[in-house]
Tab-separated table of C-alpha atoms and ligand atoms in Angstrom:
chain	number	residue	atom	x	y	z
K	51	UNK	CA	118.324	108.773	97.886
K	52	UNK	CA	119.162	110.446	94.855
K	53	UNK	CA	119.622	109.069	90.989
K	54	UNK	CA	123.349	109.059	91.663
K	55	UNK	CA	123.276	106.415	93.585
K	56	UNK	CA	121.323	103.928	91.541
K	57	UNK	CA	124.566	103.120	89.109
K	58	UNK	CA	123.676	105.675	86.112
K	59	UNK	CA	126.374	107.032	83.885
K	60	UNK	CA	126.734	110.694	84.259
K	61	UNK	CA	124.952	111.036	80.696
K	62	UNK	CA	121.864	109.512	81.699
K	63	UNK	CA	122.221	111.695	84.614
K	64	UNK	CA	122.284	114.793	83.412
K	65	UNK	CA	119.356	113.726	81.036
K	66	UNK	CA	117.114	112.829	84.217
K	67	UNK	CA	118.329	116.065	85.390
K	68	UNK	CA	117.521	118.179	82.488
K	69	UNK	CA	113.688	116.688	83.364
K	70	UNK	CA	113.971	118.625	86.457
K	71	UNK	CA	113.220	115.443	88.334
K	72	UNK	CA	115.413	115.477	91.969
K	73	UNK	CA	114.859	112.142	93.273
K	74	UNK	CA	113.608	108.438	91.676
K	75	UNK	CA	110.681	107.200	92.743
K	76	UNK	CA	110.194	103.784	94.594
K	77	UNK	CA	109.647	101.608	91.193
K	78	UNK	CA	113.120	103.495	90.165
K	79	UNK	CA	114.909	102.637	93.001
K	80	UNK	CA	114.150	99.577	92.859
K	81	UNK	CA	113.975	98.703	88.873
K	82	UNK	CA	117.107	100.637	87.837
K	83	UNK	CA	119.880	98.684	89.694
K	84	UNK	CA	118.922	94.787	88.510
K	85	UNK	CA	117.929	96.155	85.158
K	86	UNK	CA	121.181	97.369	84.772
K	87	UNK	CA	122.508	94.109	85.723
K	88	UNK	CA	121.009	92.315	83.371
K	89	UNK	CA	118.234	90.718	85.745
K	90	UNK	CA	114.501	89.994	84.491
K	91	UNK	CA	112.202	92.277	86.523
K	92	UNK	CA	108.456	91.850	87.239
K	93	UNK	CA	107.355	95.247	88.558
K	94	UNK	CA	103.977	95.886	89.807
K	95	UNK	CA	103.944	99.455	90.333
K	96	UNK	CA	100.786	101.835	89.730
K	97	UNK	CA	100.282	103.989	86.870
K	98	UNK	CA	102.047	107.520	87.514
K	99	UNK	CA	104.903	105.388	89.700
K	100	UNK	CA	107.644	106.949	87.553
K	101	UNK	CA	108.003	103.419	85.808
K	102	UNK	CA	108.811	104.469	82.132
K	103	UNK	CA	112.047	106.097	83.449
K	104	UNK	CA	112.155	102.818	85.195
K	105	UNK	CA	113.162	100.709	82.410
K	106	UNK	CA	114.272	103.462	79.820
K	107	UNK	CA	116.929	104.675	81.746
K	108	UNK	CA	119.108	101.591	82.631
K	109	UNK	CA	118.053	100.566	78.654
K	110	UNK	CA	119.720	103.722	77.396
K	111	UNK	CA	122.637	103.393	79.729
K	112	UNK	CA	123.234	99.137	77.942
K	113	UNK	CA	122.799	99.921	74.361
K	114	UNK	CA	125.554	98.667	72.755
K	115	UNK	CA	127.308	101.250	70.117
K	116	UNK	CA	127.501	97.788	68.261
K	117	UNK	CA	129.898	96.614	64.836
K	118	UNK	CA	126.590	95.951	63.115
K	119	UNK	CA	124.627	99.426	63.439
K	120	UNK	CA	121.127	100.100	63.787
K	121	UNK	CA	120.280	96.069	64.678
K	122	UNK	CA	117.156	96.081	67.211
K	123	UNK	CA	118.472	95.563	70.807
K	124	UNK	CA	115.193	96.471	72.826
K	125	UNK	CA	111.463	95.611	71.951
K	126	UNK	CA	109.028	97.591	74.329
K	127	UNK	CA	105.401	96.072	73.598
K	128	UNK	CA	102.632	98.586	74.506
K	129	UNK	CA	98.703	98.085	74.468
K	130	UNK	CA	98.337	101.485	73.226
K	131	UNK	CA	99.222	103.987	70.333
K	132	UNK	CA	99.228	106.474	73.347
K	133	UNK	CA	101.418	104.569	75.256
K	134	UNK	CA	104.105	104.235	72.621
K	135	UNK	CA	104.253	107.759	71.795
K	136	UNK	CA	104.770	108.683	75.806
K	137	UNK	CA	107.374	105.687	76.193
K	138	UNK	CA	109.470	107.463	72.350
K	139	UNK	CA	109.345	110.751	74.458
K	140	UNK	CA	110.775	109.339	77.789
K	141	UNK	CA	113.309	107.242	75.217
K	142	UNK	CA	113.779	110.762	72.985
K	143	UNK	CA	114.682	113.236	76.449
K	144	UNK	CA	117.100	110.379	77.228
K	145	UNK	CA	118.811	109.457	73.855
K	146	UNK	CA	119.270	113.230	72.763
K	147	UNK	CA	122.632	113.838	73.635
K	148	UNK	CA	124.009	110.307	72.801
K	149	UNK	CA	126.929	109.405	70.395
K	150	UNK	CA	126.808	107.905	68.291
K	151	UNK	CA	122.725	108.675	67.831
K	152	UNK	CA	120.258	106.584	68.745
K	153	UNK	CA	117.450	105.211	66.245
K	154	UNK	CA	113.589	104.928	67.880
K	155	UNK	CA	110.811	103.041	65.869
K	156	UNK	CA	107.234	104.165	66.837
K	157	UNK	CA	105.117	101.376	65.440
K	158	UNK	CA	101.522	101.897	66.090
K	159	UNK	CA	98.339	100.659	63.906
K	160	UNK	CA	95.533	103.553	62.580
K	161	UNK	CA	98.058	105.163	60.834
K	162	UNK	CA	99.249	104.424	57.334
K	163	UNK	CA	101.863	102.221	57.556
K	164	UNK	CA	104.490	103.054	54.539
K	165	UNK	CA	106.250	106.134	56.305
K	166	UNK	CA	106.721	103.484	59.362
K	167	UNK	CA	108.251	100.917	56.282
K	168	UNK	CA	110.101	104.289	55.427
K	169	UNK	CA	111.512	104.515	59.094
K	170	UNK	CA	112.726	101.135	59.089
K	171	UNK	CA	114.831	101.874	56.268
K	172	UNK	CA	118.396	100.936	57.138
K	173	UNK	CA	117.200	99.707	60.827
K	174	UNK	CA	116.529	101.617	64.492
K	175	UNK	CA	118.130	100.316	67.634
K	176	UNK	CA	114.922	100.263	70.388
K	177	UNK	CA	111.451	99.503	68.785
K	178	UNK	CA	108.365	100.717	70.729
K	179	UNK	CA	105.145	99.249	69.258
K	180	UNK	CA	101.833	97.773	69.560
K	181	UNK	CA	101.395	94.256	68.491
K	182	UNK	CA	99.611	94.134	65.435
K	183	UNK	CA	101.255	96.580	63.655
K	184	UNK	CA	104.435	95.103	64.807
K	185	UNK	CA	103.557	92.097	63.046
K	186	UNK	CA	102.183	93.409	59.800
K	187	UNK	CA	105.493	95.150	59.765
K	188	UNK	CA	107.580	91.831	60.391
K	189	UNK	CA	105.307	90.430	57.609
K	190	UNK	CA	106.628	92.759	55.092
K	191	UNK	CA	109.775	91.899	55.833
K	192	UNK	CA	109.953	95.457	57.501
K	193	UNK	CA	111.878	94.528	60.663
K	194	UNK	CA	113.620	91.292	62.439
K	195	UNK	CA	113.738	90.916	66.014
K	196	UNK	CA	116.731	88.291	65.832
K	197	UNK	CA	118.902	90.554	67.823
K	198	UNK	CA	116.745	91.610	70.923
K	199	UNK	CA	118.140	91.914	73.566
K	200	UNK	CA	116.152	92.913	76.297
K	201	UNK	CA	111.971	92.492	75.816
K	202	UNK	CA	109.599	95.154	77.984
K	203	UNK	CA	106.003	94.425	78.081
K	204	UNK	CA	104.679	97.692	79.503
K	205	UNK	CA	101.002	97.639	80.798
K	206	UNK	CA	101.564	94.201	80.745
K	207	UNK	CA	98.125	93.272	82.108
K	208	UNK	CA	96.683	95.866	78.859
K	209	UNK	CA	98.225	93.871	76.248
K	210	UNK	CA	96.627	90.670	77.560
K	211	UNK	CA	93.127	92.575	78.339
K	212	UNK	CA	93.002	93.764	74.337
K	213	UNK	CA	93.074	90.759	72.888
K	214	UNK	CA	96.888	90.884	72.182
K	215	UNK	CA	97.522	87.395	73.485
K	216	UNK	CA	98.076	85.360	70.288
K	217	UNK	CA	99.681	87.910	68.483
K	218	UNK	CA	102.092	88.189	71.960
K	219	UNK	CA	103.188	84.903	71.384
K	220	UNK	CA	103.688	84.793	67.898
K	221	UNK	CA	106.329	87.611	68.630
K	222	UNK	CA	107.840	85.755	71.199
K	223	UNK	CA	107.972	83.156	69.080
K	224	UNK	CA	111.053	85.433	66.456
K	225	UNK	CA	112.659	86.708	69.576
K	226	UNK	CA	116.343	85.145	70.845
K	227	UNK	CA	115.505	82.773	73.455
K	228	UNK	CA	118.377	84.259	75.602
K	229	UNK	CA	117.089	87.702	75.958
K	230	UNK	CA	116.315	89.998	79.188
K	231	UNK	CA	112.215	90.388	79.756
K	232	UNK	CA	110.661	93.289	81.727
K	233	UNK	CA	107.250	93.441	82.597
K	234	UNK	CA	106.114	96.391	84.089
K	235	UNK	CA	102.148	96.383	85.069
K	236	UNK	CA	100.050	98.471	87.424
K	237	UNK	CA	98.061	94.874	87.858
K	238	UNK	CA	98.796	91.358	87.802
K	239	UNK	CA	96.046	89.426	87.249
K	240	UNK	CA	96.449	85.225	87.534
K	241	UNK	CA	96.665	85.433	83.517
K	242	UNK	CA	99.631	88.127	83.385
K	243	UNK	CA	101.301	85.798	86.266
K	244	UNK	CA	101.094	82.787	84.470
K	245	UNK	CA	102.797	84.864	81.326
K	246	UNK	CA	105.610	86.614	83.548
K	247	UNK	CA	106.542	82.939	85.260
K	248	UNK	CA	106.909	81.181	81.275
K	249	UNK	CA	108.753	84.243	80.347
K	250	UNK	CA	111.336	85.455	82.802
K	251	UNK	CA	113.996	83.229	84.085
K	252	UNK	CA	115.149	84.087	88.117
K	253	UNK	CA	113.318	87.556	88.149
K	254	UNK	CA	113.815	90.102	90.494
K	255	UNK	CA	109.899	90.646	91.661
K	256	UNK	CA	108.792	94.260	92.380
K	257	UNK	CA	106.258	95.299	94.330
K	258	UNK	CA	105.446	98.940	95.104
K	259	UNK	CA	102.588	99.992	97.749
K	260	UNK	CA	100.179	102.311	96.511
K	261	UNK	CA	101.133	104.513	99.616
K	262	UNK	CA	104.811	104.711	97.423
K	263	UNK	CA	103.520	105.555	94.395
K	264	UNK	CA	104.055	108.933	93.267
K	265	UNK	CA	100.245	109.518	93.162
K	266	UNK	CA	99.498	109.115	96.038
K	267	UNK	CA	96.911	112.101	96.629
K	268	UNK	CA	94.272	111.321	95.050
K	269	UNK	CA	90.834	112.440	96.657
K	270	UNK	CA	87.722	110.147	96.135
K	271	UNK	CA	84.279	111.065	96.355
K	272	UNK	CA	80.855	109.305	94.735
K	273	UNK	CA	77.892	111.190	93.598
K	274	UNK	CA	74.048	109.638	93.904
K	275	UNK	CA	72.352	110.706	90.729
K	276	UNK	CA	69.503	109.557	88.545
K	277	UNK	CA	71.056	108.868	85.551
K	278	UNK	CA	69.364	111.060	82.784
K	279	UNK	CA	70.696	114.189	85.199
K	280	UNK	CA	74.240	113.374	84.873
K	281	UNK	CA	74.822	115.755	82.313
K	282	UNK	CA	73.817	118.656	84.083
K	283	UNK	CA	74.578	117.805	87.386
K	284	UNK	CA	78.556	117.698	85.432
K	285	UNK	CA	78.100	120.933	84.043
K	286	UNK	CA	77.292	122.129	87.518
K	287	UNK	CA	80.425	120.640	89.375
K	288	UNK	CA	81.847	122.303	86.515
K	289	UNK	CA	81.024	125.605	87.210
K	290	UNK	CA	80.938	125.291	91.164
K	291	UNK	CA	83.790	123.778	91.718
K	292	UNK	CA	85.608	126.120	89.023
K	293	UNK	CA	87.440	122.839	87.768
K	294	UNK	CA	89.797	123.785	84.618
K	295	UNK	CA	90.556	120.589	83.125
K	296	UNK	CA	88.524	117.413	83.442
K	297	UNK	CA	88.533	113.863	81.933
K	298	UNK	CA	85.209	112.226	81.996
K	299	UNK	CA	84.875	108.628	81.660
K	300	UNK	CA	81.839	106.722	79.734
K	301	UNK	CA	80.986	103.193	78.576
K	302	UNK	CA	80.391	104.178	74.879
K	303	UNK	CA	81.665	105.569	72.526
K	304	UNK	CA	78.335	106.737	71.483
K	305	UNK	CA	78.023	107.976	74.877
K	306	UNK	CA	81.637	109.933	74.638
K	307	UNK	CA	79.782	111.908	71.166
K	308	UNK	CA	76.510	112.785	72.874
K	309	UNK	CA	77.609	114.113	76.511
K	310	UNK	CA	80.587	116.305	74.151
K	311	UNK	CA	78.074	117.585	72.158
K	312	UNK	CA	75.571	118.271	75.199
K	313	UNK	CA	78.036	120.164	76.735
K	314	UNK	CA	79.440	122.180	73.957
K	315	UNK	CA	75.415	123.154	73.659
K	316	UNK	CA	75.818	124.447	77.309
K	317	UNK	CA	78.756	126.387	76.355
K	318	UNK	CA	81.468	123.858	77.501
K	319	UNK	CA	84.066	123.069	75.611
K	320	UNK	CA	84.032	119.765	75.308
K	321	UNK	CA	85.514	116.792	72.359
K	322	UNK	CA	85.073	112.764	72.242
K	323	UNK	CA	87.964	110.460	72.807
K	324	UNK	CA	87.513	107.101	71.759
K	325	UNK	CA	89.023	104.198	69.608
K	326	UNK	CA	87.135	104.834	66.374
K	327	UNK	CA	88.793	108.615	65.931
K	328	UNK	CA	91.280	108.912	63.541
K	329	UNK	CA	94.779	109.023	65.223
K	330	UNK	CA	95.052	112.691	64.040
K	331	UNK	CA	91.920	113.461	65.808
K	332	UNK	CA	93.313	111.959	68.896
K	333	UNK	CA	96.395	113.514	69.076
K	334	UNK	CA	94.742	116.823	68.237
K	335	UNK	CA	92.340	116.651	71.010
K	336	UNK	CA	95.034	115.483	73.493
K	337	UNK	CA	96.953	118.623	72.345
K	338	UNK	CA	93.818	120.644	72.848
K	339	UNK	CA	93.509	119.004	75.923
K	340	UNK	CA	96.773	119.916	77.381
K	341	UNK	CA	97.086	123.153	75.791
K	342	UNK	CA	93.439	124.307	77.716
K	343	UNK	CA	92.001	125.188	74.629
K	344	UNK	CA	89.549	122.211	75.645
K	345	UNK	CA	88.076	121.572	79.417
K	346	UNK	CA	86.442	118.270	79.207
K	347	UNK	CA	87.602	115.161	76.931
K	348	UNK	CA	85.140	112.536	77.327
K	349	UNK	CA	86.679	109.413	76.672
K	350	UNK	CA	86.037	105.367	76.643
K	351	UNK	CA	88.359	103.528	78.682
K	352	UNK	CA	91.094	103.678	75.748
K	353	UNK	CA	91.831	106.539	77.873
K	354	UNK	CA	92.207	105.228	80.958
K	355	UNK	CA	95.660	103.473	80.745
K	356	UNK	CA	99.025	104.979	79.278
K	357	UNK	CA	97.597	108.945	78.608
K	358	UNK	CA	99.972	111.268	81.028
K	359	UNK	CA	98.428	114.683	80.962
K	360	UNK	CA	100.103	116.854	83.634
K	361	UNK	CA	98.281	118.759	85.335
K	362	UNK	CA	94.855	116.775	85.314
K	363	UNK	CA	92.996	117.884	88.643
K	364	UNK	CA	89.782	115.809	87.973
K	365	UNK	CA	88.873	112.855	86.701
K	366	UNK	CA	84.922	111.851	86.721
K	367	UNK	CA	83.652	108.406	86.225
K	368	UNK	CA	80.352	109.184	84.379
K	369	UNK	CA	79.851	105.776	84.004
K	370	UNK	CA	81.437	103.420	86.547
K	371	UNK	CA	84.364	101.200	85.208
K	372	UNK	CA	83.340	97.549	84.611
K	373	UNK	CA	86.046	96.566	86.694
K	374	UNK	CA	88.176	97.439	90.082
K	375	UNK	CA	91.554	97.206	88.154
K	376	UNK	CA	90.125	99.446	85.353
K	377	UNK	CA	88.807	102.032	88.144
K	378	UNK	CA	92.567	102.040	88.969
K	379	UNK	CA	93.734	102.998	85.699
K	380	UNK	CA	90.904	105.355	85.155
K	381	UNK	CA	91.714	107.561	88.575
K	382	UNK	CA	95.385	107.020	87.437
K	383	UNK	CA	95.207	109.639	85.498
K	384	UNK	CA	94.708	112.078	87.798
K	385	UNK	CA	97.427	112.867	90.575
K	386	UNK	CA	99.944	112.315	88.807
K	387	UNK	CA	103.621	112.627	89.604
K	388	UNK	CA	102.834	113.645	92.894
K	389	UNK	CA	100.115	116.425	92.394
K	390	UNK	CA	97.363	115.611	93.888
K	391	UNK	CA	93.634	115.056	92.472
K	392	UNK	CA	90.568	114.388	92.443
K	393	UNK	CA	88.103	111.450	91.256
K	394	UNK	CA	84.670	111.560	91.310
K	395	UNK	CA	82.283	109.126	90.242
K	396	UNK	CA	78.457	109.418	89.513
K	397	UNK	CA	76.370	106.497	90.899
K	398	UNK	CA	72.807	105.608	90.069
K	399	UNK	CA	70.272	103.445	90.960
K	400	UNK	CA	71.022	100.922	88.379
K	401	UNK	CA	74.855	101.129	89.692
K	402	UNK	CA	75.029	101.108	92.787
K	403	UNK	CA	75.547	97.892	93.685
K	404	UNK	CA	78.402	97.648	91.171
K	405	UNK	CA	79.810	100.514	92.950
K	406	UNK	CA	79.569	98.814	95.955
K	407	UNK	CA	81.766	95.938	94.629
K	408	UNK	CA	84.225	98.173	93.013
K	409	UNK	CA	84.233	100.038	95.987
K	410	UNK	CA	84.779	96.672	98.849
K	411	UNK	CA	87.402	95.683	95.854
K	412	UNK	CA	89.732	98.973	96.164
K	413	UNK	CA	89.006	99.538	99.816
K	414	UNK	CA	87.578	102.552	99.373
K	415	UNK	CA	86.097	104.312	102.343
K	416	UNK	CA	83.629	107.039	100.420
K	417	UNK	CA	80.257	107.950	101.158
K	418	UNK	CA	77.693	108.632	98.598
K	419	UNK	CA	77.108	112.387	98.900
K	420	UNK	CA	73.787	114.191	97.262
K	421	UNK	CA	74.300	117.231	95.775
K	422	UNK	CA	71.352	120.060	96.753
K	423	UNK	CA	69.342	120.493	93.190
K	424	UNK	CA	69.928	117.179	92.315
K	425	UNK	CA	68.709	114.452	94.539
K	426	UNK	CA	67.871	111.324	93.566
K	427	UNK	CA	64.147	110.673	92.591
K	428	UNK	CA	64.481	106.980	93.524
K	429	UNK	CA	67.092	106.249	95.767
K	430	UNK	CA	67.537	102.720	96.641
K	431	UNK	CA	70.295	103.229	99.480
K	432	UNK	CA	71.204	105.730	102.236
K	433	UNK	CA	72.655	108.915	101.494
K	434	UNK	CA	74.540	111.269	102.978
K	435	UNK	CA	74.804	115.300	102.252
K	436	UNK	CA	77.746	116.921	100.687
K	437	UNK	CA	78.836	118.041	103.827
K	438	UNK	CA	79.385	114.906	105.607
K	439	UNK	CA	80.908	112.895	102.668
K	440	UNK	CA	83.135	111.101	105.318
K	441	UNK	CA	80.456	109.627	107.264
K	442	UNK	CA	80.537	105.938	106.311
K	443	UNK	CA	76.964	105.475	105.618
K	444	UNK	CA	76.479	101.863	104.823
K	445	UNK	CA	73.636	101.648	102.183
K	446	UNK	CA	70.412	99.253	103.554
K	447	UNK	CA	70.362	95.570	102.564
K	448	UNK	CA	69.478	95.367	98.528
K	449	UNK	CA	66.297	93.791	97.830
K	450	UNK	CA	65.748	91.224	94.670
K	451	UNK	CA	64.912	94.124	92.733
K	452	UNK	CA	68.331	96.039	93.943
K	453	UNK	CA	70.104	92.600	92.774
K	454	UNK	CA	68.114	92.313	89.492
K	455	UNK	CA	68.367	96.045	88.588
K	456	UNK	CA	72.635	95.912	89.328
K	457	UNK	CA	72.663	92.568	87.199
K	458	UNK	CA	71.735	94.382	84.619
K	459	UNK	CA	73.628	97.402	85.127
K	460	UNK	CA	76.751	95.129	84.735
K	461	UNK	CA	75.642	93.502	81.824
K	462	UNK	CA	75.106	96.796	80.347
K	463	UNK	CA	78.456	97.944	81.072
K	464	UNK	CA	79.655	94.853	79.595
K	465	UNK	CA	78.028	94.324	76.604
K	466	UNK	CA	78.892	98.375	76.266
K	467	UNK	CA	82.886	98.088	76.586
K	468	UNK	CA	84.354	100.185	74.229
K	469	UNK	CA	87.700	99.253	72.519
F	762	AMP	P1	104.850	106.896	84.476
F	762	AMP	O1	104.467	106.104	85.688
F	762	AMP	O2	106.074	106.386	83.818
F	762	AMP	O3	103.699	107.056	83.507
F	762	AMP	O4	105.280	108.387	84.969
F	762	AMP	C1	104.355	109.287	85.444
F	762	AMP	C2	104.871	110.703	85.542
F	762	AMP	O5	105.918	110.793	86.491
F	762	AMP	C3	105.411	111.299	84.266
F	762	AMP	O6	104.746	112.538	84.091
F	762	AMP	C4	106.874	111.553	84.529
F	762	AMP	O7	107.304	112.733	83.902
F	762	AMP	C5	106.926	111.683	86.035
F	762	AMP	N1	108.169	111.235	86.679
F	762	AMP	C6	108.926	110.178	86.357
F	762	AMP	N2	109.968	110.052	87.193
F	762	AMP	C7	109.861	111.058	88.091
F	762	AMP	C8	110.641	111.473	89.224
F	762	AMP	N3	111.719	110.805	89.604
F	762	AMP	N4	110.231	112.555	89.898
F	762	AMP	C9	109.128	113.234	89.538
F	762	AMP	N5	108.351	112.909	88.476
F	762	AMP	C10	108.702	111.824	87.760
């Protein structure tokens, strides 16, 4: 099937085709029609499923070239400052040719907020922001969202995971009751459920199988390792594997400094990402990131949802996720757009068991593999050797101690969760 087909004007067209992109993914195929139509949509539809173009596309296509210019018609909510700047260049690639232009607000907090005040100036037709500064910016009489139109929550299942509940329905509350809502979310937990049945009225549900996904290739392997050895045994996938570009996962941000500064020590290049950089410092090392002037970002999980690096052939859980759904997002990253990747995640004693319940949670059917140099010193499962990493090797029964020691592991990663 090809985007011809979906009901796009030959503008919107030639702007998908201009992104080299020959045929919509599943989410596309299926989101583009109703949106166009005017239907709510609840989409569940993995990260790297093509969903952005999703809902931009059909959006761009229904602006209306209104009598009273530059009045917000759309409001895309995003958990992330990231986020919002990849949704404004999806929105940008599309808008570019249009007459009469199209206004875009990027409204994210950590950055000063007057030259966003400045923006506003005279109005902007879509609005992409975060919540907060959405609402410090509605409290300075910056913005009104009387005229929306159509609401998009994207990384639905984010916004409510940050914290961004109240301030969610406080905006909700200065919306038009008669509006279109879109809620596009690579998980629906029961809390995002209960949201998307008060919010959308008759909605076309959307549902597409990991197996449809445009990411589908994504390699998974887990790594025994005692935990102080983590560093090196990274730098030495590193440099046996001849990876180019890898995103490393960790539970702190302290953790994110030290492991970038270990590895710059062994001649890696290597920079932090976390929430308490500057947004200039996080753009920068994104930039870096992409332009290979750095090979390893180590990043909290403010990484793991809404960051679309191309090209990103490894991801490495250095610390496991706290949960299933975040392990999603994290190996999301990788395998993108239908390249394939890997993800790789380093398990230790004290993890184990929580990377048994990630694992029963996601299916996964990986073997923990030792790698020669760097066996484990006190292994409390079965392991298998690199070369047979699809065996299937169930680990042995955990004793109280197993139990006690994962407890704690968990509560570690908890108590650790870096926002
Ligand atoms: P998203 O799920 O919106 O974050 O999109 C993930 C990636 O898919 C982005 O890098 C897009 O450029 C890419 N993409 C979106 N639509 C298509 C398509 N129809 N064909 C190939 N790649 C696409």
């Amino acid at each position: 099937m090809s985007f011809s087909t979906l009901g796009l004007s030959p503008e919107i067209l030639l702007a998908i085709d201009e992104q080299h992109y020959s045929d919509p993914t599943a989410v596309q195929r299926a989101a583009i029609p109703p949106i166009l139509q005017g239907h709510d949509v609840i989409a569940e539809a993995q990260t790297g499923s093509g969903k952005t173009l999703a809902f931009c596309a059909p959006l761009v296509q229904s602006l209306k070239k209104s009598a009273r210019p530059r009045v917000i018609q759309y409001l895309i909510l995003v958990p992330t400052r990231e986020l919002a700047t990849q949704v404004a260049a999806t929105l940008e690639a599309l808008i570019q040719n249009s007459t009469p232009s199209v206004k875009l607000a990027v409204l994210f907090g950590g950055v000063s907020i007057n030259p966003q005040m400045l923006h506003l100036r005279g109005g902007a037709d879509i609005v992409i922001a975060t919540p907060g500064r959405l609402l410090d910016l509605i409290d300075r009489n910056a913005l009104s969202l009387s005229f929306v139109r159509t609401l998009v929550l994207d990384e639905a299942d984010r916004l409510l995971e940050l914290g961004f509940a109240e301030e969610l329905s406080r905006i909700l509350d200065l919306l038009p009751v008669a509006r279109q809502n879109l809620l596009f979310s690579a998980t629906f937990a029961p809390l995002l459920q209960e949201l998307a049945t008060k919010l959308c009225q008759s909605p076309i549900r959307i549902h597409v199988p990991v197996t449809e996904t445009a990411k589908p290739d994504i390699f998974q392997r887990a790594i025994l390792v005692d935990a102080p050895r983590r560093t090196q045994l990274l730098r030495h996938l590193i440099k046996t594997e001849g990876w180019k570009r890898v995103l490393v996962f960790v539970a702190t941000k302290y953790s994110a400094e030290l492991i970038a500064t270990k590895l710059r020590r062994l001649d890696i290049s290597a920079e932090p990402f976390h929430g308490e950089l500057s947004q200039g410092k996080r753009t920068q090392v994104l930039a870096d990131f992409k332009a290979s002037r750095v090979k390893v970002v180590i990043a909290t999980d403010v990484a793991a949802r809404g960051i679309d690096i191309e090209e990103l052939p490894v991801v490495v859980n250095f610390d496991l996720p706290r949960s299933s759904d975040d392990y999603t997002h994290r190996i999301g990253r990788t395998g993108r757009a239908g390249a394939s990747g890997l993800a790789l995640s380093f398990v230790t004693a004290e993890s184990h068991a929580h990377f048994s319940l990630i694992g029963r949670k996601q299916a996964l059917e990986v073997s923990l593999e030792s790698i020669p140099g760097f066996e484990t010193q006190e292994s409390p499962i079965q392991v298998t050797k690199t070369s047979d990493v699809n065996g299937g090797v169930k680990g042995r029964r955990p004793s109280k101690k197993d139990k006690l020691r994962a407890l704690a592991a968990q509560q570690a990663t908890l108590t650790n969760k870096d926002e």
